[in-house]
Tab-separated table of C-alpha atoms and ligand atoms in Angstrom:
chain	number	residue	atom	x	y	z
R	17	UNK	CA	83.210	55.879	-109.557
R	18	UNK	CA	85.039	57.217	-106.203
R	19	UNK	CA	87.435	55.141	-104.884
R	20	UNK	CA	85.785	53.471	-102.225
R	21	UNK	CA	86.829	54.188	-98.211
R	22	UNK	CA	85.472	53.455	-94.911
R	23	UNK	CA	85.225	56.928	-94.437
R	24	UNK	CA	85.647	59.852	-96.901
R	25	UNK	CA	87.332	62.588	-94.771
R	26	UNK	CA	89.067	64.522	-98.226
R	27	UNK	CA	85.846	64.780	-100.248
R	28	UNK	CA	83.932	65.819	-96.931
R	29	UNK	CA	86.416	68.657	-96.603
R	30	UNK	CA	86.262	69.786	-100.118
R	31	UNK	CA	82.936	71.178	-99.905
R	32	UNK	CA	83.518	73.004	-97.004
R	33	UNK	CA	87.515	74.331	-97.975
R	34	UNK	CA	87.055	78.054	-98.237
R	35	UNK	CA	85.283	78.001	-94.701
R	36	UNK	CA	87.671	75.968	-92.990
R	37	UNK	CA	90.691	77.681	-94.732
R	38	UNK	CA	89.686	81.170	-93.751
R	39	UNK	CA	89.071	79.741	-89.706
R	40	UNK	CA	92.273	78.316	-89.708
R	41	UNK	CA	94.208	81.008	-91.093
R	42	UNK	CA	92.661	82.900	-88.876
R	43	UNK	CA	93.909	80.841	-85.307
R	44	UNK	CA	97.601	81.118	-87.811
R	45	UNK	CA	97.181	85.061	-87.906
R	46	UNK	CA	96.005	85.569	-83.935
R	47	UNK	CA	98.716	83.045	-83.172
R	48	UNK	CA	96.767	82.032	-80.334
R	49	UNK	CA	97.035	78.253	-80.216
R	50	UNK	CA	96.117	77.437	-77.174
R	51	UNK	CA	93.509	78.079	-75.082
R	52	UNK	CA	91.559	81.603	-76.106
R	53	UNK	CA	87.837	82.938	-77.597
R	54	UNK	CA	87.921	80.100	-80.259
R	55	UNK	CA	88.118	77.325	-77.818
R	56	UNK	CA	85.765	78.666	-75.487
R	57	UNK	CA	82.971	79.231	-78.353
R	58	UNK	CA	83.486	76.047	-79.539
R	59	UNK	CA	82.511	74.573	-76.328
R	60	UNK	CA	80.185	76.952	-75.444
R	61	UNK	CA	78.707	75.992	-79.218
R	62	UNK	CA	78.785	72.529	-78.510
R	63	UNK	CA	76.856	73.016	-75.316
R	64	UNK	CA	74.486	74.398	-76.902
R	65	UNK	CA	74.457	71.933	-79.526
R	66	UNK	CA	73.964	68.836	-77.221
R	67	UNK	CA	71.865	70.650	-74.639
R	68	UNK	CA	74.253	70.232	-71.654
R	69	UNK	CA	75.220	72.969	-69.261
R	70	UNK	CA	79.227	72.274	-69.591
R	71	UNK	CA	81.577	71.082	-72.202
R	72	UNK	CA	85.252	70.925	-71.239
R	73	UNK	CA	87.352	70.332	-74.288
R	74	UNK	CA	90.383	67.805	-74.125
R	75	UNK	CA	93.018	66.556	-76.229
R	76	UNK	CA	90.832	62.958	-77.893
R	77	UNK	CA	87.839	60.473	-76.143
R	78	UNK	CA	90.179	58.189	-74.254
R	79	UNK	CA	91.450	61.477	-72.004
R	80	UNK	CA	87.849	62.736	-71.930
R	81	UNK	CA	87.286	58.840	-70.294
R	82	UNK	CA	90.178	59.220	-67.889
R	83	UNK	CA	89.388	62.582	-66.550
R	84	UNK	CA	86.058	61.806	-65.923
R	85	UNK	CA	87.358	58.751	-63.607
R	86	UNK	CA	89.468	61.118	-62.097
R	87	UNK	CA	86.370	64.079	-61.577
R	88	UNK	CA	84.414	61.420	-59.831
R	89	UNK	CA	87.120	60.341	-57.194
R	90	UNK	CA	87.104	57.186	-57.989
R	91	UNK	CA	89.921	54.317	-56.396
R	92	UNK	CA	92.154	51.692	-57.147
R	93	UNK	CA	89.729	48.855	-57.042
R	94	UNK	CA	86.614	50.597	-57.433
R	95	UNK	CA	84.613	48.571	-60.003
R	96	UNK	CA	83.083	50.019	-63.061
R	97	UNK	CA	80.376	47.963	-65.161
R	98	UNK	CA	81.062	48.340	-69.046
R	99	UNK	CA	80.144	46.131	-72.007
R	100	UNK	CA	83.288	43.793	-73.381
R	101	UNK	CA	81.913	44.801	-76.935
R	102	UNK	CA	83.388	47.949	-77.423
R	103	UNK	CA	86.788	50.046	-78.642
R	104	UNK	CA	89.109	49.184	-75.989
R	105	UNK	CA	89.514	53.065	-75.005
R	106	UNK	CA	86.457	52.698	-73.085
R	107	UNK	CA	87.943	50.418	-70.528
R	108	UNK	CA	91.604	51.034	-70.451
R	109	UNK	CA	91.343	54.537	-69.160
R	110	UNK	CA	89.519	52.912	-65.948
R	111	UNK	CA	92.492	49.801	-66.034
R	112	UNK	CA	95.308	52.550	-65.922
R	113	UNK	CA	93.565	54.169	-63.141
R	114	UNK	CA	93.493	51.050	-61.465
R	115	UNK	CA	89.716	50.572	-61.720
R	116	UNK	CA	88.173	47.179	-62.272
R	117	UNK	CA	86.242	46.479	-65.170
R	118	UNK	CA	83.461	44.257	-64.610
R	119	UNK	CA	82.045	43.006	-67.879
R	120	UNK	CA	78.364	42.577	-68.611
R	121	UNK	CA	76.491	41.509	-72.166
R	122	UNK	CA	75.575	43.712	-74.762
R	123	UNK	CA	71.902	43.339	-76.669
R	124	UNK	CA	72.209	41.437	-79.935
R	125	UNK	CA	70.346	44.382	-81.869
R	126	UNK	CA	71.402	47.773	-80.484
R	127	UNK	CA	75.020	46.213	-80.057
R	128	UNK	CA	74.405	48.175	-76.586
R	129	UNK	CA	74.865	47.297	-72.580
R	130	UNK	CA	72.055	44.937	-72.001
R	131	UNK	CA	70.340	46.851	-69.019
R	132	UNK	CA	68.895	43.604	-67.400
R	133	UNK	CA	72.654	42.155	-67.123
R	134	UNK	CA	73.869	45.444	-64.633
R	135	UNK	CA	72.083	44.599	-61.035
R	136	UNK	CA	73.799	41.195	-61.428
R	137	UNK	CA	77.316	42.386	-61.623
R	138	UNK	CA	77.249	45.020	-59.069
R	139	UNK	CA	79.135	44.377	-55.869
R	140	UNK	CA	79.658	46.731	-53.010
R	141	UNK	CA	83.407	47.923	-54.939
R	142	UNK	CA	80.686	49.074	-57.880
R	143	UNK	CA	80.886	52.896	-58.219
R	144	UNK	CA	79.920	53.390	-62.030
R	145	UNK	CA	78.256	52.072	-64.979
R	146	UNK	CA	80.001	53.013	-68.424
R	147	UNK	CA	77.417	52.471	-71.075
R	148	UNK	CA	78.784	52.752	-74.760
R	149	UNK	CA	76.709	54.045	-77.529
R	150	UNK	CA	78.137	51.983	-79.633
R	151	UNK	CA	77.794	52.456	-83.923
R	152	UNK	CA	75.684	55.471	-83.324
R	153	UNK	CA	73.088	53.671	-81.306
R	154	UNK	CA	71.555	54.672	-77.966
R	155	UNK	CA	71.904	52.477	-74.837
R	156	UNK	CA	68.960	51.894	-73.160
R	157	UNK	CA	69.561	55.073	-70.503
R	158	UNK	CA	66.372	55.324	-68.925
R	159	UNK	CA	66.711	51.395	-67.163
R	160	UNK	CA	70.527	52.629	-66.669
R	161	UNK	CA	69.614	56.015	-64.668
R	162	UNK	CA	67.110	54.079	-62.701
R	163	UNK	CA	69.780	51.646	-61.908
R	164	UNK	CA	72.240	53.832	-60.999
R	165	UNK	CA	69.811	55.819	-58.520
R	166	UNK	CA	68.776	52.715	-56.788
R	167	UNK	CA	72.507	51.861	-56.196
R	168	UNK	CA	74.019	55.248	-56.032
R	169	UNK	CA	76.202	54.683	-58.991
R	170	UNK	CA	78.039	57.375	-61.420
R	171	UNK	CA	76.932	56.873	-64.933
R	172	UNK	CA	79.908	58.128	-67.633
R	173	UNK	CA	78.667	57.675	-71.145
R	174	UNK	CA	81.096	56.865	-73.495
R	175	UNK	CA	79.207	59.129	-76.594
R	176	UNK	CA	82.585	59.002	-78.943
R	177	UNK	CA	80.275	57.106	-81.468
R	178	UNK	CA	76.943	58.682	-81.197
R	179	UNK	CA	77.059	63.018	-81.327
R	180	UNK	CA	74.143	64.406	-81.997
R	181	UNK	CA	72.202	60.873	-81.130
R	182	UNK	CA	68.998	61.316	-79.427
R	183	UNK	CA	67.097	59.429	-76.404
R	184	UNK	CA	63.536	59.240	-76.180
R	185	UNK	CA	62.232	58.675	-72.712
R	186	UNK	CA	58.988	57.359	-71.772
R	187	UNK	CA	57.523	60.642	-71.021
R	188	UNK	CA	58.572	61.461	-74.150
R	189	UNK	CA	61.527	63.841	-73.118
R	190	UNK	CA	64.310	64.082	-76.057
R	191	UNK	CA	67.919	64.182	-74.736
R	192	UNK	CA	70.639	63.969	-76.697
R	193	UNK	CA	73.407	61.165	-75.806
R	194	UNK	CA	76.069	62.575	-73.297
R	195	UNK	CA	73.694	64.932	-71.604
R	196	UNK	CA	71.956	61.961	-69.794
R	197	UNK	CA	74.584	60.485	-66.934
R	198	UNK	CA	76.186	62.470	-64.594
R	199	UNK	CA	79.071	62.464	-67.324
R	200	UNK	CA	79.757	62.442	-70.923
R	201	UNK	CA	82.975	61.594	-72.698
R	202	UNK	CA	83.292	62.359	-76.809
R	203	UNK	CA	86.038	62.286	-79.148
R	204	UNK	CA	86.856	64.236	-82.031
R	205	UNK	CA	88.984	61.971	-83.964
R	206	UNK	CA	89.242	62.396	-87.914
R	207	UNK	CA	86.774	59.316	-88.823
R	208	UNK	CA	83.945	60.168	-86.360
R	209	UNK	CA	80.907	61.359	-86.653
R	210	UNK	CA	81.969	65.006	-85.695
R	211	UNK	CA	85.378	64.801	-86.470
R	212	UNK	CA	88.613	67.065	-86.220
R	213	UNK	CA	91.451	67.165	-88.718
R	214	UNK	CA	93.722	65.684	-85.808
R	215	UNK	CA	92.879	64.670	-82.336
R	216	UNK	CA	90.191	66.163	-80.082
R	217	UNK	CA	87.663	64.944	-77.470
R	218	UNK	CA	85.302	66.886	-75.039
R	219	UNK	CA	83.355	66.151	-71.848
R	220	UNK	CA	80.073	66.822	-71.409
R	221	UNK	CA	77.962	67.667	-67.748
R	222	UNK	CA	75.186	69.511	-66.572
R	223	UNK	CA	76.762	69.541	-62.771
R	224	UNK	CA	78.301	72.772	-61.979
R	225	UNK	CA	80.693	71.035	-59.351
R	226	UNK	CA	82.088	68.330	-61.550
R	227	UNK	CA	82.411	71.181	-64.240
R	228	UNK	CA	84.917	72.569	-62.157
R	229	UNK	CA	86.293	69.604	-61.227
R	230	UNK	CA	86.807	68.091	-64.647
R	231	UNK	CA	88.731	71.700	-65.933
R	232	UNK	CA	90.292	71.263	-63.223
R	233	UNK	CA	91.925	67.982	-63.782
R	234	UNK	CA	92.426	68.464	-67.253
R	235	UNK	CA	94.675	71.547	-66.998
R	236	UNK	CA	97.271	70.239	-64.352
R	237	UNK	CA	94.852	70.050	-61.170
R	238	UNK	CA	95.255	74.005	-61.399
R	239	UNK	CA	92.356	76.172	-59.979
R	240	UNK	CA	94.280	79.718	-60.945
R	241	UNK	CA	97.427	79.466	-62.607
R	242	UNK	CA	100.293	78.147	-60.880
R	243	UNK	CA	98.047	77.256	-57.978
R	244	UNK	CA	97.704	72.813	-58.335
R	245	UNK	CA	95.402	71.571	-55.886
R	246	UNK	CA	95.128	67.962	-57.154
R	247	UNK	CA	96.704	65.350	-59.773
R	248	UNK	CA	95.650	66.256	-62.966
R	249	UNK	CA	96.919	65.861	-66.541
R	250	UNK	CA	97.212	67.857	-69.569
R	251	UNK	CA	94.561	67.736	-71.984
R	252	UNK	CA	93.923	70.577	-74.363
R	253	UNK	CA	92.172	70.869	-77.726
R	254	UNK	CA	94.125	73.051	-79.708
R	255	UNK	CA	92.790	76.212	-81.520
R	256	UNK	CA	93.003	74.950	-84.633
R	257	UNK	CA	91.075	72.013	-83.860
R	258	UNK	CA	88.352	74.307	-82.328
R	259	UNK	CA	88.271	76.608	-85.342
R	260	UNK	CA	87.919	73.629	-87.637
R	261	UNK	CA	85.381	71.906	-85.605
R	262	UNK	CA	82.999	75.097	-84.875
R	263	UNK	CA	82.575	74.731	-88.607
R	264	UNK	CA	81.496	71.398	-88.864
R	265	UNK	CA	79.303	71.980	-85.730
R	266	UNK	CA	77.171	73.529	-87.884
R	267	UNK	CA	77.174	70.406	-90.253
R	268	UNK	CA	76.517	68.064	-87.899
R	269	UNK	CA	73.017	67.200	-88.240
R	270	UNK	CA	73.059	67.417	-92.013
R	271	UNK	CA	76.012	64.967	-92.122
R	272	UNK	CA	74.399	62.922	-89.868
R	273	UNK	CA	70.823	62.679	-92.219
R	274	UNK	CA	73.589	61.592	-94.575
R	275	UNK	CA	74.898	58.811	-92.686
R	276	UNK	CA	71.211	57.640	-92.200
R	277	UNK	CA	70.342	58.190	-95.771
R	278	UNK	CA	73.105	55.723	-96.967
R	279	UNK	CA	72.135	53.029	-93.773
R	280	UNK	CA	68.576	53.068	-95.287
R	281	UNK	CA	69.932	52.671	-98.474
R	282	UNK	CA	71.695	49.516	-97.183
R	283	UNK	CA	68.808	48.055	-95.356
R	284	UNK	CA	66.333	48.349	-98.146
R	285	UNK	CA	68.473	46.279	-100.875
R	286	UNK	CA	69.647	43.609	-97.993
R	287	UNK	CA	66.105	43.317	-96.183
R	288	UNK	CA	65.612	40.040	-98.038
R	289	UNK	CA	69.233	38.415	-97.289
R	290	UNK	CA	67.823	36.201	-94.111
R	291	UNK	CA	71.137	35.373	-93.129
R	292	UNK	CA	71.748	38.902	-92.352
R	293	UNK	CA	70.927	40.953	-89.247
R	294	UNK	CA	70.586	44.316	-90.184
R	295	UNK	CA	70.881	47.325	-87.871
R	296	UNK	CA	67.890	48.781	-86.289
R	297	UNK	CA	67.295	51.460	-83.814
R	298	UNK	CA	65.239	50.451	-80.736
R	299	UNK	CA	61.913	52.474	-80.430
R	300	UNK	CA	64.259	55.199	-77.520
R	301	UNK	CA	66.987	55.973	-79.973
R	302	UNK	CA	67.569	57.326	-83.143
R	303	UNK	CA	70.562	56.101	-84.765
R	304	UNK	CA	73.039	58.780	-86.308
R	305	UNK	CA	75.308	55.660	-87.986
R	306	UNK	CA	78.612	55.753	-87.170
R	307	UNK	CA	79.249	52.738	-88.301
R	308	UNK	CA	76.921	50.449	-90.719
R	309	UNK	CA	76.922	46.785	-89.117
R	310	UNK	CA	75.730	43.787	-90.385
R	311	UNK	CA	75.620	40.445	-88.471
R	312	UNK	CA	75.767	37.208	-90.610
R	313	UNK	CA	73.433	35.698	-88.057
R	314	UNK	CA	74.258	32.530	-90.129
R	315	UNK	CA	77.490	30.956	-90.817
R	316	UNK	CA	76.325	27.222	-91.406
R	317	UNK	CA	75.738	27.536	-95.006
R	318	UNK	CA	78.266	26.000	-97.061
R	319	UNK	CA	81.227	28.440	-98.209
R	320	UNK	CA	79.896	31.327	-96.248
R	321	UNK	CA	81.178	33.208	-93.006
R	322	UNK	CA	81.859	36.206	-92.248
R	323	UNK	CA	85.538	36.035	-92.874
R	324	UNK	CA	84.999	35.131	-96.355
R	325	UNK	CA	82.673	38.125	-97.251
R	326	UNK	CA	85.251	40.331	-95.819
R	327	UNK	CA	88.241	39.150	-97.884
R	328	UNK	CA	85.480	38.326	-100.804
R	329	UNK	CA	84.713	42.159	-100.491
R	330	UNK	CA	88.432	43.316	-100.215
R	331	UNK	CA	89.464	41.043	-103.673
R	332	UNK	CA	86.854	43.542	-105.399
R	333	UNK	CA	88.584	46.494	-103.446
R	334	UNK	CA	85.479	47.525	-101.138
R	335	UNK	CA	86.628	48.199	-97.827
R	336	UNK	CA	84.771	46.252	-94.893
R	337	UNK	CA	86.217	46.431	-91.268
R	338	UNK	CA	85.615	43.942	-87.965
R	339	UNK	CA	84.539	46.032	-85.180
R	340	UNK	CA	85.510	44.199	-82.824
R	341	UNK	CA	87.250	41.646	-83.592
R	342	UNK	CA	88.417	40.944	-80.057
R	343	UNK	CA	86.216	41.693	-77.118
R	344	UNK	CA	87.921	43.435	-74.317
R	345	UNK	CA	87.590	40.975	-71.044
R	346	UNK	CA	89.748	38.619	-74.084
R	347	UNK	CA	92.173	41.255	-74.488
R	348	UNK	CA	95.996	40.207	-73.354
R	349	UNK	CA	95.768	43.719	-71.515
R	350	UNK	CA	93.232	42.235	-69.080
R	351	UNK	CA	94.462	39.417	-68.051
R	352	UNK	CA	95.617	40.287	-64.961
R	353	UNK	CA	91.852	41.480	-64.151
R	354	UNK	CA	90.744	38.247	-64.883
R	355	UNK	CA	88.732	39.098	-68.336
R	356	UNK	CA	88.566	35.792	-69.699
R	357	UNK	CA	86.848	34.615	-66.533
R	358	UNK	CA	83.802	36.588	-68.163
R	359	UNK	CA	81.182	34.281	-69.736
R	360	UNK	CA	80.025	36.893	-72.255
R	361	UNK	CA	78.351	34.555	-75.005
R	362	UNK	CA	76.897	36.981	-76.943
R	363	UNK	CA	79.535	39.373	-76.914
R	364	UNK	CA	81.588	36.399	-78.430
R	365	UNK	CA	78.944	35.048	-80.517
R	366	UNK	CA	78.989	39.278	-82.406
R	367	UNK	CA	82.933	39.307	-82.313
R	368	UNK	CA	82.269	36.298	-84.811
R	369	UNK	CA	79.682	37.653	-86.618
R	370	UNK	CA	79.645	41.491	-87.439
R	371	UNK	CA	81.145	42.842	-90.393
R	372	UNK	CA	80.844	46.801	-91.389
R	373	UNK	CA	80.165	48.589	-94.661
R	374	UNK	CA	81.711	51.844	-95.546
R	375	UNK	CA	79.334	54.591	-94.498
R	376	UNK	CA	79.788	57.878	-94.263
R	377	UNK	CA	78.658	61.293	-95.569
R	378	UNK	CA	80.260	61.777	-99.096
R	379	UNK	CA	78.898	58.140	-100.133
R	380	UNK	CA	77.124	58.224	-103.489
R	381	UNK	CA	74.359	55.420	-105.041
R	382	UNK	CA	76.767	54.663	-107.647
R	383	UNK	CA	79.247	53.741	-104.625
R	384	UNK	CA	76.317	52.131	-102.544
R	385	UNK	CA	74.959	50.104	-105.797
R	386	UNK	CA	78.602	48.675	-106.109
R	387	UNK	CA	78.697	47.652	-103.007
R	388	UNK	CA	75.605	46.218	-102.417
R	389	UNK	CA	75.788	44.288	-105.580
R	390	UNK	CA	78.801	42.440	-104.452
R	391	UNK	CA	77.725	41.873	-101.003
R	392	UNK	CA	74.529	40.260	-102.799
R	393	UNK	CA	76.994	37.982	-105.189
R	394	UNK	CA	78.818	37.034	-102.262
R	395	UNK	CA	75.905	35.423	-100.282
R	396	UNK	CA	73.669	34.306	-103.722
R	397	UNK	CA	77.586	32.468	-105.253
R	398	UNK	CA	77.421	29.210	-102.408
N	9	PLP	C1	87.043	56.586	-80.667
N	9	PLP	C2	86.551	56.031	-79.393
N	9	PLP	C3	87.127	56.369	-78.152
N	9	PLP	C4	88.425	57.122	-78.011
N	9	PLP	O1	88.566	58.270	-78.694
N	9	PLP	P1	90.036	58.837	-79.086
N	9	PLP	O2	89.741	60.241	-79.446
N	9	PLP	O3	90.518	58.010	-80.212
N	9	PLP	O4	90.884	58.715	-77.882
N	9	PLP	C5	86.537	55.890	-76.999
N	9	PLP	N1	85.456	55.104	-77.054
N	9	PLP	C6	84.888	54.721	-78.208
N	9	PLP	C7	83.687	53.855	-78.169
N	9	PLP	C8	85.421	55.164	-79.417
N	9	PLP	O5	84.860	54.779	-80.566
């Protein structure tokens, strides 16, 4: 058997070496490394890809997040509304732009913003909402827009778990996440769903304005060269990056079948274990699976938590991670915003409870079998 890993990045890039060799070789031989033809297509490709008028490429997610602040004007101590479940990137970049987060629930299943907790949090600072797409899942975007438009909010998504995810709406129009709110914000990094061999992100709009504003910001505040008409910062995704990415482009929806392939897999052989909750995609979203997430919905039988399946799993050398372990309003970091003030039950209640399987798109049955089995030993032993 394959040594077992969260994600499987080397065996991934194996199949497609001669491809990504010759690219590369080729951004070493036009020794044009920044900027140039093979950034441009790659966004232009990627536009394409997720159906969106612009993509502005940046250097990872969390600078895609802060530029997309910055596009959108917004103030020290304008509030944004964000779920406490997610990776912290989501709401630092708003904290270090002085922004408020303002906390609201996420839904039990989809691990996403709980629409009906929004109109209750926003205040007259509100300017955005930040849904997360978290694990691959869809947020629930339609209620979101139709929030937004009835309080003349910004929507950002954060899409760095969910390229190539697609929203139903109830007319039966198919977008694909990050072409929904006024902005999108994606990372590249190695482990993701579309991942680089290094750091990348991109931004993602179908307004022409904020296009120009966003390329803007990321390259310096410049509008010609030389010429800086606002802050900005620098952000770039490198050549090589682009090169190898353009290639996997291509892969994207295959690898993502996989991901789903091995997330059925799952669910089928732990559809009996009642003490699980197993990840399902709500009737709007597909799921592309970043991440494979049970919840041990319960802990009260003798000998069993969730903390003892991850170190029972670890003893047989499977890999299992806690995503999150620590919501953000009970980060350290946001103390001086007042996150623990946040009565977020449910977030706390998943923080407890979720556990994640390996899952990714070089995973084998042999691999899955192995794992499952012990997972099933685990919860049958007490
Ligand atoms: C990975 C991730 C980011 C940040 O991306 P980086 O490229 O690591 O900066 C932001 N939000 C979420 C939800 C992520 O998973």
């Amino acid at each position: 058997m394959r040594p077992l890993q969260m994600v499987d990045t080397k065996s991934q890039y194996q199949k497609i070496k001669p491809q990504i060799e010759a690219a590369v070789l080729a951004v070493l031989e036009s020794s044009q490394f920044i900027g140039g033809k093979v950034v441009n297509d790659f966004a232009i490709n990627l536009a394409s890809y997720n159906g969106v008028k612009h993509v502005v490429p940046c250097a990872n997610g969390t600078d895609a997040l802060q530029i997309a602040f910055m596009a959108l004007d917004l103030q020290p101590g304008d509030e944004v509304i964000t779920p406490s479940f997610t990776y912290i990137a989501t709401v630092e970049a708003a904290a270090l732009l002085k922004l408020k987060p303002v906390f609201v629930e996420v839904d039990p299943v989809t691990f996403c913003m709980d629409a009906s907790s929004i109109e209750k949090a926003i205040t007259t600072k509100t300017k955005a909402i930040v849904p997360v797409h978290l694990y691959g899942h869809a947020a629930e975007m339609e209620k979101i827009m139709a929030i937004a438009k009835k309080h003349n909010l910004f929507v950002i998504e954060d899409n760095a778990q969910a390229i190539g995810s697609k929203y139903t709406f109830s007319n039966g129009a198919v977008v694909k996440t990050g072409g929904i709110g006024h902005i999108g914000c994606t990372s590249f990094y190695p482990s993701k769903n579309l991942g680089a061999y290094g750091d990348g992100g991109a931004i993602t709009t179908n307004d022409d304005q904020l296009a120009e504003k966003i390329k803007m910001i990321a390259a310096h505040g410049q509008s010609k060269r030389y010429y800086h008409d606002v802050v900005g910062v620098n952000s770039r995704l490198d050549a090589i990056q682009a090169a190898i990415l353009s290639i996997k482009l291509a892969y994207l929806d295959e690898y993502n079948e996989a991901r789903k392939k091995a997330a059925d897999f799952y669910n089928n052989a732990f559809k009996e274990v009642a003490m699980f909750t197993l990840p399902k995609n709500a009737s709007y979203s597909n799921h592309v699976y970043h991440q494979y997430t049970l919840v041990l919905n319960d802990q009260t039988k003798e000998g069993i938590s969730r903390d003892g399946l991850h170190q029972y799993l670890t003893d047989k050398g499977i890999p299992s991670m806690i995503y999150y372990p620590v919501p953000c309003h009970r980060q350290k970091m946001f103390d001086s915003f007042g996150g623990s003030k946040f009565n977020l039950p449910v977030t706390d209640w998943l923080c407890e409870r979720v556990i994640s399987l390996p899952i990714h798109t070089e995973l084998d049955s042999e691999q899955q079998d192995f794992i499952i089995s012990n997972v099933l030993d685990y919860v049958h032993s007490k």
